[in-house]
Short mmCIF file of N, CA and C in Angstrom, two decimals:
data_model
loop_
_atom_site.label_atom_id
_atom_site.label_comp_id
_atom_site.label_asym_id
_atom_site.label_seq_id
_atom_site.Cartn_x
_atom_site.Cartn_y
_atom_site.Cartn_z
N UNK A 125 -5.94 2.09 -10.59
CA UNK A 125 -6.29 1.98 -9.19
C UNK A 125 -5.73 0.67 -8.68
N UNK A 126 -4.74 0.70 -7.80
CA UNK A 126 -4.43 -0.40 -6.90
C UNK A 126 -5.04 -0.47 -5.55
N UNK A 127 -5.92 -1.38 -5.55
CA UNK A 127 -6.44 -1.93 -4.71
C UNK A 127 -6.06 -3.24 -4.08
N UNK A 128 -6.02 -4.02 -2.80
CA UNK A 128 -5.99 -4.69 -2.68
C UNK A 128 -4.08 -5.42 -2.81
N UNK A 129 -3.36 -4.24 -2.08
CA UNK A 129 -1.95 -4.50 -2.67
C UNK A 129 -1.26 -4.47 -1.98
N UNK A 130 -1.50 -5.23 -0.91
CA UNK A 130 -0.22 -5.25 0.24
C UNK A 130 -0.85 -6.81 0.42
N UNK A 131 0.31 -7.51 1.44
CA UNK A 131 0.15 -8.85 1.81
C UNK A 131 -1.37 -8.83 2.63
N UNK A 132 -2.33 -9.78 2.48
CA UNK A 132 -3.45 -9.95 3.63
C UNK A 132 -3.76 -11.37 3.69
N UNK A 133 -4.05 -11.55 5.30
CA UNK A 133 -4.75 -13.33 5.43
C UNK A 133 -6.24 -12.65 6.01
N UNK A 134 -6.91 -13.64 5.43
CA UNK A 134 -8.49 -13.38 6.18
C UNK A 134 -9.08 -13.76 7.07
N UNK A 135 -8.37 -15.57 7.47
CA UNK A 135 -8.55 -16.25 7.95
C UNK A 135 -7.64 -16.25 9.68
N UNK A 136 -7.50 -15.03 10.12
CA UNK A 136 -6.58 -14.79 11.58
C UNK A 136 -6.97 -13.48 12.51
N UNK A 137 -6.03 -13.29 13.21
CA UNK A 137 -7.23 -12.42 13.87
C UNK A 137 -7.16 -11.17 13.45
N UNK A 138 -6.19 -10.87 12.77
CA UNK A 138 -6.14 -9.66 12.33
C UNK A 138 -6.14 -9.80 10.47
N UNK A 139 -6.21 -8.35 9.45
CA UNK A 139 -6.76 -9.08 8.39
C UNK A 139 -4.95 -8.68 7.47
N UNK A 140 -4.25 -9.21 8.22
CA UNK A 140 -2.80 -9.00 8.25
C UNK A 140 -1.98 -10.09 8.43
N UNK A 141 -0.70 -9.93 7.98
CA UNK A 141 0.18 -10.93 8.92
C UNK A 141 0.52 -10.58 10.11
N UNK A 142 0.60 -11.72 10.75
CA UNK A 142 0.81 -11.80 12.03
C UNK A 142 1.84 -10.24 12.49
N UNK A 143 1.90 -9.50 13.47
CA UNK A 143 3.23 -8.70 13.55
C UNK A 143 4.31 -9.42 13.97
N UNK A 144 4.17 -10.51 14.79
CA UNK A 144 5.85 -10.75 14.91
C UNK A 144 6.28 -11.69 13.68
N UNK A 145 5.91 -11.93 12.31
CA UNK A 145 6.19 -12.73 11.51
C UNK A 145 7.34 -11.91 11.18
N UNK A 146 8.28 -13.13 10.50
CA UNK A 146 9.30 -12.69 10.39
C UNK A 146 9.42 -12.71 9.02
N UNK A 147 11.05 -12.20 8.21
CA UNK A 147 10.86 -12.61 6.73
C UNK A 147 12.64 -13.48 7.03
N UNK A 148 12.87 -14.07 5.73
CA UNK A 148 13.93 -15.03 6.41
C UNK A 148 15.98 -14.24 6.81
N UNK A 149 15.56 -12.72 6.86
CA UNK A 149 16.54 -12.22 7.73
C UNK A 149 16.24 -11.96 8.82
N UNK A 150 15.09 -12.17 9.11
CA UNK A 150 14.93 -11.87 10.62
C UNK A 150 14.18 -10.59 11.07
N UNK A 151 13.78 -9.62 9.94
CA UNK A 151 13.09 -8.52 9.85
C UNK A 151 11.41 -8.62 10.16
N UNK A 152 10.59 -8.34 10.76
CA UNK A 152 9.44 -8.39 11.72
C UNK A 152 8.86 -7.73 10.32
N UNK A 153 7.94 -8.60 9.68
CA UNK A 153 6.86 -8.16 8.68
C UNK A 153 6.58 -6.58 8.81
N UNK A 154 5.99 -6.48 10.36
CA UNK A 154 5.88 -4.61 10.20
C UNK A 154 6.32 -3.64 9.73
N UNK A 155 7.75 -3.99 9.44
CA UNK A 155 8.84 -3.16 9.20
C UNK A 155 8.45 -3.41 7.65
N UNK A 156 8.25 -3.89 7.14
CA UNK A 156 8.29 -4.10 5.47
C UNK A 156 7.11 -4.06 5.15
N UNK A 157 5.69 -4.28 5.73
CA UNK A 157 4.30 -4.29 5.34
C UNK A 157 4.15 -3.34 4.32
N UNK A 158 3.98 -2.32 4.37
CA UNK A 158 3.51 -1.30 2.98
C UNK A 158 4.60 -1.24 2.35
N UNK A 159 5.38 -1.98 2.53
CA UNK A 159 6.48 -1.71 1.27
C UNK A 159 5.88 -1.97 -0.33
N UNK A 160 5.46 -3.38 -0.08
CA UNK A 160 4.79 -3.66 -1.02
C UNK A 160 4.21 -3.22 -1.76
N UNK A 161 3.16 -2.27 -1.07
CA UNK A 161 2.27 -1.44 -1.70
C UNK A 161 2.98 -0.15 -2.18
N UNK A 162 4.18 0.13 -2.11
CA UNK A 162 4.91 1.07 -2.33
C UNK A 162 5.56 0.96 -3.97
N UNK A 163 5.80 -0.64 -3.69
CA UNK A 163 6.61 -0.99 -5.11
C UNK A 163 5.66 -1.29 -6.18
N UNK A 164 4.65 -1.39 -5.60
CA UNK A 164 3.52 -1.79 -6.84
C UNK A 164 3.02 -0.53 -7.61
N UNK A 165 2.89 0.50 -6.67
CA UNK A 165 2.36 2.10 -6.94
C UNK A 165 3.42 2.39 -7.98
N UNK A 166 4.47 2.44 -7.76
CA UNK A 166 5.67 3.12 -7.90
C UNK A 166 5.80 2.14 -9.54
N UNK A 167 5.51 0.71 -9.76
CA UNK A 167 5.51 0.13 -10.82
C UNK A 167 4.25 0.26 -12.15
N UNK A 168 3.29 0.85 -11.15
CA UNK A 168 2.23 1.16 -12.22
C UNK A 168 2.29 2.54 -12.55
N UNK A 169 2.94 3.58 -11.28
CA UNK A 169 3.08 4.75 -12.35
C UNK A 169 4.30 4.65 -13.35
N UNK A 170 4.77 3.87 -13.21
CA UNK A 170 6.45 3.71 -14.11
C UNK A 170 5.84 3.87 -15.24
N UNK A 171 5.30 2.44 -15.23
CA UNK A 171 4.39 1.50 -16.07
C UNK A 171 3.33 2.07 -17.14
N UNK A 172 2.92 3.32 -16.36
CA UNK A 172 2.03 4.00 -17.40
C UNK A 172 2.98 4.74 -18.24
N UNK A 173 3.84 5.61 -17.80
CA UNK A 173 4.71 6.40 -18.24
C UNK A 173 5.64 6.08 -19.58
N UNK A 174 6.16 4.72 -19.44
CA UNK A 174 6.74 4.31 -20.06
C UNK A 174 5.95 3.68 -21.66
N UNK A 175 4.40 3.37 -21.41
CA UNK A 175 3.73 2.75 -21.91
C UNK A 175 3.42 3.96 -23.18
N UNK A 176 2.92 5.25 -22.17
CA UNK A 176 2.24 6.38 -22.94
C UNK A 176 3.57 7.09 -23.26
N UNK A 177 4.72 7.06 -23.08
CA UNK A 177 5.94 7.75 -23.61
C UNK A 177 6.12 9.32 -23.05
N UNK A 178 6.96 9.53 -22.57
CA UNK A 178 7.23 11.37 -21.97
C UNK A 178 7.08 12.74 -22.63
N UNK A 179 6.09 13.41 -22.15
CA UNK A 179 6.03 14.57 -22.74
C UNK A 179 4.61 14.22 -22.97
N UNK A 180 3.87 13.44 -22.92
CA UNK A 180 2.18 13.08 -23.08
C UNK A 180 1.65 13.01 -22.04
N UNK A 181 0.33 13.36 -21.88
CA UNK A 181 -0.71 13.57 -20.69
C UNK A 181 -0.24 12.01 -19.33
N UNK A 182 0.61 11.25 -19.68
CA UNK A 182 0.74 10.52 -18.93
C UNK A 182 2.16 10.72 -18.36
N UNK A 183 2.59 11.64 -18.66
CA UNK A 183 4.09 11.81 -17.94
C UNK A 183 3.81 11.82 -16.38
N UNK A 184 2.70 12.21 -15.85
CA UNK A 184 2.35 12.09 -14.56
C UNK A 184 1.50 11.90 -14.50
N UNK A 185 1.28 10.05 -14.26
CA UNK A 185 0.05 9.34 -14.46
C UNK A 185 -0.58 9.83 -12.88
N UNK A 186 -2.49 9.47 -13.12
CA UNK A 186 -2.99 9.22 -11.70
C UNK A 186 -3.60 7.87 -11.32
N UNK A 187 -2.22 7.53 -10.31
CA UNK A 187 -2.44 6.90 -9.93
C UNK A 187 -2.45 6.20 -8.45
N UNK A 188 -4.09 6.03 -8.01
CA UNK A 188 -4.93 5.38 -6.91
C UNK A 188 -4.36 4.30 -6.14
N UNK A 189 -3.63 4.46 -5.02
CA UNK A 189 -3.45 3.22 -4.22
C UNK A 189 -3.93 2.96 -2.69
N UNK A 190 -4.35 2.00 -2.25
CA UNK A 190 -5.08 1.71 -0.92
C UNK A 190 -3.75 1.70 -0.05
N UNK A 191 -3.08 1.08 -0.54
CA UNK A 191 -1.51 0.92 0.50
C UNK A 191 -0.30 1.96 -0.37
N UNK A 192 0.64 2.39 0.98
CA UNK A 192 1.19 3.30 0.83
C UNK A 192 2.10 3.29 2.10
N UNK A 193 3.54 4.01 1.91
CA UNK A 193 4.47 3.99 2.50
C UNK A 193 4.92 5.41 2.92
N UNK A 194 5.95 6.15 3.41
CA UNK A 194 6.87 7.70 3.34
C UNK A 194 7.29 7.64 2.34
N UNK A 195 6.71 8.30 1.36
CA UNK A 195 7.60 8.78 0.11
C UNK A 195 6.64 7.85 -0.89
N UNK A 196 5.75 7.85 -0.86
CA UNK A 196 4.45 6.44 -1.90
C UNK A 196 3.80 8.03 -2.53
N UNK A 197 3.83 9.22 -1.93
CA UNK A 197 2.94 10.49 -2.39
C UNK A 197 3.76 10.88 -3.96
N UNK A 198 4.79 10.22 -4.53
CA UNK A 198 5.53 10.82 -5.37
C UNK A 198 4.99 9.70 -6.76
N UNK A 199 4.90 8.44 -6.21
CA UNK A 199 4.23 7.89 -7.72
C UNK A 199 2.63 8.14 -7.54
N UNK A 200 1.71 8.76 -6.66
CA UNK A 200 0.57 9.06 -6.68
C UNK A 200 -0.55 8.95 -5.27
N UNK A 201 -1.44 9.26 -5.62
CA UNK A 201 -2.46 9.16 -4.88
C UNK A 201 -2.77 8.44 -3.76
N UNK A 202 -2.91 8.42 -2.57
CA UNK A 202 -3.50 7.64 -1.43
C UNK A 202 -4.80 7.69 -1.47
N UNK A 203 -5.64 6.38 -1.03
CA UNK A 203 -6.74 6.25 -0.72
C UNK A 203 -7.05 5.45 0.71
N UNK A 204 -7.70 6.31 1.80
CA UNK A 204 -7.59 5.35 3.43
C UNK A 204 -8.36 4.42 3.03
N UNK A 205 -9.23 3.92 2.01
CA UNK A 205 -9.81 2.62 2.19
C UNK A 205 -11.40 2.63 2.46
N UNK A 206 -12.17 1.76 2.80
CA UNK A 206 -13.09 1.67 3.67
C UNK A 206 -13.63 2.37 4.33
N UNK A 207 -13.11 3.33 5.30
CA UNK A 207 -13.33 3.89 6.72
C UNK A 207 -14.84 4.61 7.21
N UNK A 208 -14.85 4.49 7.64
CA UNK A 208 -16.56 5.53 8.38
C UNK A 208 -15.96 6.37 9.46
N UNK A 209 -16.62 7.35 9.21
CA UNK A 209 -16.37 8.26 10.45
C UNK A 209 -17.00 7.70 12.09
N UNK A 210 -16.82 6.47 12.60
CA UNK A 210 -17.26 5.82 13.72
C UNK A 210 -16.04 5.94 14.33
N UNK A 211 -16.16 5.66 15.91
CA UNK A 211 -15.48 5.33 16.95
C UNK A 211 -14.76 4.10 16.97
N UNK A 212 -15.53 2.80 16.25
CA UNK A 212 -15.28 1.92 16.38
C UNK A 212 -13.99 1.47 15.26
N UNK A 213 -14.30 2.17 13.69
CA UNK A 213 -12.97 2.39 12.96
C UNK A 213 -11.94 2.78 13.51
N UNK A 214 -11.96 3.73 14.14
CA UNK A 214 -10.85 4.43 15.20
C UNK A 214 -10.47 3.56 16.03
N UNK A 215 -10.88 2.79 16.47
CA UNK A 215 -10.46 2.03 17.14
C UNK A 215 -9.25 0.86 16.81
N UNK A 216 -10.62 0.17 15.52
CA UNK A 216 -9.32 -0.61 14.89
C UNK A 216 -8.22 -0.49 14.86
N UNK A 217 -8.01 0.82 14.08
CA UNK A 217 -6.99 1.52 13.51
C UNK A 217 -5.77 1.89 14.65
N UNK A 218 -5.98 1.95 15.57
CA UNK A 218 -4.91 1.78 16.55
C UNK A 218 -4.13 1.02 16.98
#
């Protein structure tokens, strides 16, 4: 289970980096935010695979991630997180 696997500050107003932060080509954090969480997924299902060897119950590990990208459904599982069925989640989330 990856939890907790994308960049976060706690201390701002959002529990994110800033959106117009940049990285040092000039690319707007947004654009790359769940990447992270993409490469980490993608390294722990490797990671199991390689560990438990092919052709064993782990050839297609399960594996749990909070962050996720287009194309993150192929090393495993999404989890939205937190959420409550409120108005006010919905809100955030926009």
């Amino acid at each position: 289970w990856n939890d907790m696997n994308e960049p976060s500050v706690f201390n701002g107003p959002e529990v994110s980096m800033p959106k117009d932060a940049k990285n040092l080509e000039g690319v707007e954090h947004r654009e790359w935010h769940n990447l992270y969480g993409m490469y980490q997924q993608r390294a722990t299902a490797e990671g199991q695979v390689m560990r438990s060897g092919e052709g064993t119950a782990a050839h297609r590990p399960f594996v749990l991630s909070r962050s996720f990208y287009a194309g993150s459904q192929r090393w495993g599982a999404m989890w939205t997180g937190d959420n409550a069925a409120e108005w006010s989640h919905l809100e955030i989330a926009s």
